[in-house]
PDB file of C-alpha atoms in Angstrom:
ATOM      1  CA  ARG Q   1       0.000   0.000   0.000  1.00 65.00           C
ATOM      2  CA  ALA Q   2       1.322   3.453  -0.878  1.00 67.00           C
ATOM      3  CA  GLU Q   3       2.448   5.733   1.910  1.00 74.00           C
ATOM      4  CA  GLU Q   4       0.876   9.164   2.206  1.00 80.00           C
ATOM      5  CA  GLY Q   5       2.152  11.363  -0.640  1.00 78.00           C
ATOM      6  CA  GLU Q   6       3.696   8.381  -2.450  1.00 76.00           C
ATOM      7  CA  ALA Q   7       2.840   7.544  -6.061  1.00 79.00           C
ATOM      8  CA  SER Q   8       0.621   4.549  -6.710  1.00 78.00           C
ATOM      9  CA  LEU Q   9       2.612   1.297  -6.979  1.00 84.00           C
ATOM     10  CA  GLN Q  10       5.791   3.035  -5.751  1.00 86.00           C
ATOM     11  CA  ALA Q  11       6.107   0.316  -3.124  1.00 86.00           C
ATOM     12  CA  PHE Q  12       7.323  -2.122  -5.820  1.00 90.00           C
ATOM     13  CA  VAL Q  13      10.221   0.011  -7.069  1.00 92.00           C
ATOM     14  CA  GLY Q  14      13.590  -1.483  -6.165  1.00 92.00           C
ATOM     15  CA  LYS Q  15      12.110  -4.392  -4.194  1.00 92.00           C
ATOM     16  CA  PHE Q  16      13.710  -7.826  -4.610  1.00 93.00           C
ATOM     17  CA  TYR Q  17      11.565 -10.910  -5.032  1.00 95.00           C
ATOM     18  CA  GLY Q  18      11.710 -14.596  -5.904  1.00 96.00           C
ATOM     19  CA  LEU Q  19       9.210 -16.349  -8.103  1.00 96.00           C
ATOM     20  CA  MET Q  20       7.525 -19.652  -7.408  1.00 95.00           C
ATOM     21  CA  ALA Q  21       4.531 -21.195  -9.136  1.00 95.00           C
ATOM     22  CA  ALA Q  22       2.478 -24.311  -8.475  1.00 94.00           C
ATOM     23  CA  SER Q  23      -0.164 -26.081 -10.502  1.00 94.00           C
ATOM     24  CA  PRO Q  24      -1.958 -29.405 -10.679  1.00 94.00           C
ATOM     25  CA  GLY Q  25      -0.419 -30.021 -14.105  1.00 93.00           C
ATOM     26  CA  GLY Q  26       2.981 -31.328 -15.077  1.00 91.00           C
ATOM     27  CA  LEU Q  27       4.564 -27.933 -15.784  1.00 91.00           C
ATOM     28  CA  GLY Q  28       4.102 -26.505 -12.318  1.00 89.00           C
ATOM     29  CA  GLY Q  29       2.992 -23.070 -13.474  1.00 91.00           C
ATOM     30  CA  VAL Q  30       6.128 -22.368 -15.502  1.00 92.00           C
ATOM     31  CA  ARG Q  31       4.170 -20.545 -18.213  1.00 91.00           C
ATOM     32  CA  ALA Q  32       2.982 -17.952 -15.701  1.00 93.00           C
ATOM     33  CA  ILE Q  33       6.480 -17.205 -14.375  1.00 95.00           C
ATOM     34  CA  GLN Q  34       7.678 -15.120 -17.343  1.00 92.00           C
ATOM     35  CA  ARG Q  35       4.489 -13.089 -17.505  1.00 95.00           C
ATOM     36  CA  LEU Q  36       4.630 -12.360 -13.795  1.00 95.00           C
ATOM     37  CA  ARG Q  37       8.345 -11.485 -13.992  1.00 95.00           C
ATOM     38  CA  ASP Q  38       7.605  -9.072 -16.861  1.00 95.00           C
ATOM     39  CA  ALA Q  39       4.737  -7.430 -14.965  1.00 95.00           C
ATOM     40  CA  LEU Q  40       6.813  -6.962 -11.804  1.00 95.00           C
ATOM     41  CA  ALA Q  41       9.737  -5.592 -13.833  1.00 95.00           C
ATOM     42  CA  GLU Q  42       7.399  -2.978 -15.308  1.00 95.00           C
ATOM     43  CA  LEU Q  43       6.618  -1.933 -11.741  1.00 94.00           C
ATOM     44  CA  GLY Q  44      10.330  -1.555 -10.994  1.00 95.00           C
ATOM     45  CA  ALA Q  45      10.799  -4.697  -8.883  1.00 95.00           C
ATOM     46  CA  ILE Q  46      13.990  -6.752  -9.215  1.00 95.00           C
ATOM     47  CA  SER Q  47      13.904 -10.526  -9.633  1.00 94.00           C
ATOM     48  CA  ALA Q  48      16.333 -12.871  -7.936  1.00 93.00           C
ATOM     49  CA  PRO Q  49      17.867 -15.258 -10.483  1.00 93.00           C
ATOM     50  CA  GLY Q  50      15.889 -18.382 -11.271  1.00 93.00           C
ATOM     51  CA  PHE Q  51      12.513 -19.578 -10.073  1.00 96.00           C
ATOM     52  CA  VAL Q  52      10.817 -22.623  -8.556  1.00 96.00           C
ATOM     53  CA  THR Q  53       7.933 -24.602 -10.023  1.00 94.00           C
ATOM     54  CA  LEU Q  54       5.846 -27.164  -8.235  1.00 94.00           C
ATOM     55  CA  PRO Q  55       4.145 -29.553 -10.665  1.00 94.00           C
ATOM     56  CA  LYS Q  56       1.325 -31.810  -9.511  1.00 94.00           C
ATOM     57  CA  ALA Q  57       0.923 -29.636  -6.440  1.00 93.00           C
ATOM     58  CA  PHE Q  58      -1.932 -31.764  -5.116  1.00 93.00           C
ATOM     59  CA  ASP Q  59       0.605 -34.548  -4.421  1.00 94.00           C
ATOM     60  CA  ALA Q  60       3.505 -32.317  -3.377  1.00 93.00           C
ATOM     61  CA  PHE Q  61       2.853 -32.111   0.363  1.00 95.00           C
ATOM     62  CA  ASN Q  62       2.857 -34.457   3.335  1.00 96.00           C
ATOM     63  CA  GLU Q  63       0.071 -34.459   5.934  1.00 96.00           C
ATOM     64  CA  ASP Q  64       2.110 -32.055   8.116  1.00 97.00           C
ATOM     65  CA  GLY Q  65       2.437 -29.528   5.265  1.00 94.00           C
ATOM     66  CA  SER Q  66       6.075 -30.277   4.472  1.00 95.00           C
ATOM     67  CA  PHE Q  67       7.157 -31.099   0.939  1.00 95.00           C
ATOM     68  CA  ALA Q  68       6.861 -34.765   0.029  1.00 95.00           C
ATOM     69  CA  ASP Q  69      10.021 -34.552  -2.079  1.00 95.00           C
ATOM     70  CA  ASP Q  70      13.228 -33.129  -0.614  1.00 96.00           C
ATOM     71  CA  LYS Q  71      14.151 -31.611  -3.975  1.00 96.00           C
ATOM     72  CA  HIS Q  72      11.265 -29.144  -3.573  1.00 96.00           C
ATOM     73  CA  THR Q  73      12.479 -28.159  -0.111  1.00 96.00           C
ATOM     74  CA  GLU Q  74      15.984 -27.648  -1.490  1.00 97.00           C
ATOM     75  CA  ALA Q  75      14.707 -25.591  -4.451  1.00 96.00           C
ATOM     76  CA  VAL Q  76      12.617 -23.282  -2.242  1.00 96.00           C
ATOM     77  CA  ASN Q  77      15.491 -22.848   0.215  1.00 97.00           C
ATOM     78  CA  ALA Q  78      17.883 -22.040  -2.641  1.00 97.00           C
ATOM     79  CA  LEU Q  79      15.451 -19.441  -4.011  1.00 97.00           C
ATOM     80  CA  ALA Q  80      15.102 -17.889  -0.562  1.00 96.00           C
ATOM     81  CA  ASP Q  81      18.907 -17.759  -0.285  1.00 96.00           C
ATOM     82  CA  ARG Q  82      19.127 -15.949  -3.640  1.00 94.00           C
ATOM     83  CA  VAL Q  83      16.527 -13.389  -2.538  1.00 94.00           C
ATOM     84  CA  LEU Q  84      18.303 -12.836   0.771  1.00 94.00           C
ATOM     85  CA  ALA Q  85      21.645 -12.470  -1.036  1.00 92.00           C
ATOM     86  CA  LYS Q  86      20.139  -9.635  -3.117  1.00 86.00           C
ATOM     87  CA  ILE Q  87      18.814  -7.897  -0.015  1.00 85.00           C
ATOM     88  CA  ASN Q  88      21.980  -8.169   2.079  1.00 76.00           C
TER      89      ASN Q  88
END
């Protein structure tokens, strides 16, 4: 939300972010990633390198909410590390 006296959408300018998508299909939302990256770039946000997709999201989680496959945990952690590296 914009601060008082701040231009609309100014809050996005210069902010770092990581992209992740999930879908029930086999591509994990990969087709949406580029469009979202383009839209956020137009707002002045800065993307961390790479992205994470989560295909077949309905099967991706254990009962406790953790990822069923360790590779997804590793991918999300690596993306978070890249975002934090940009911030620090």
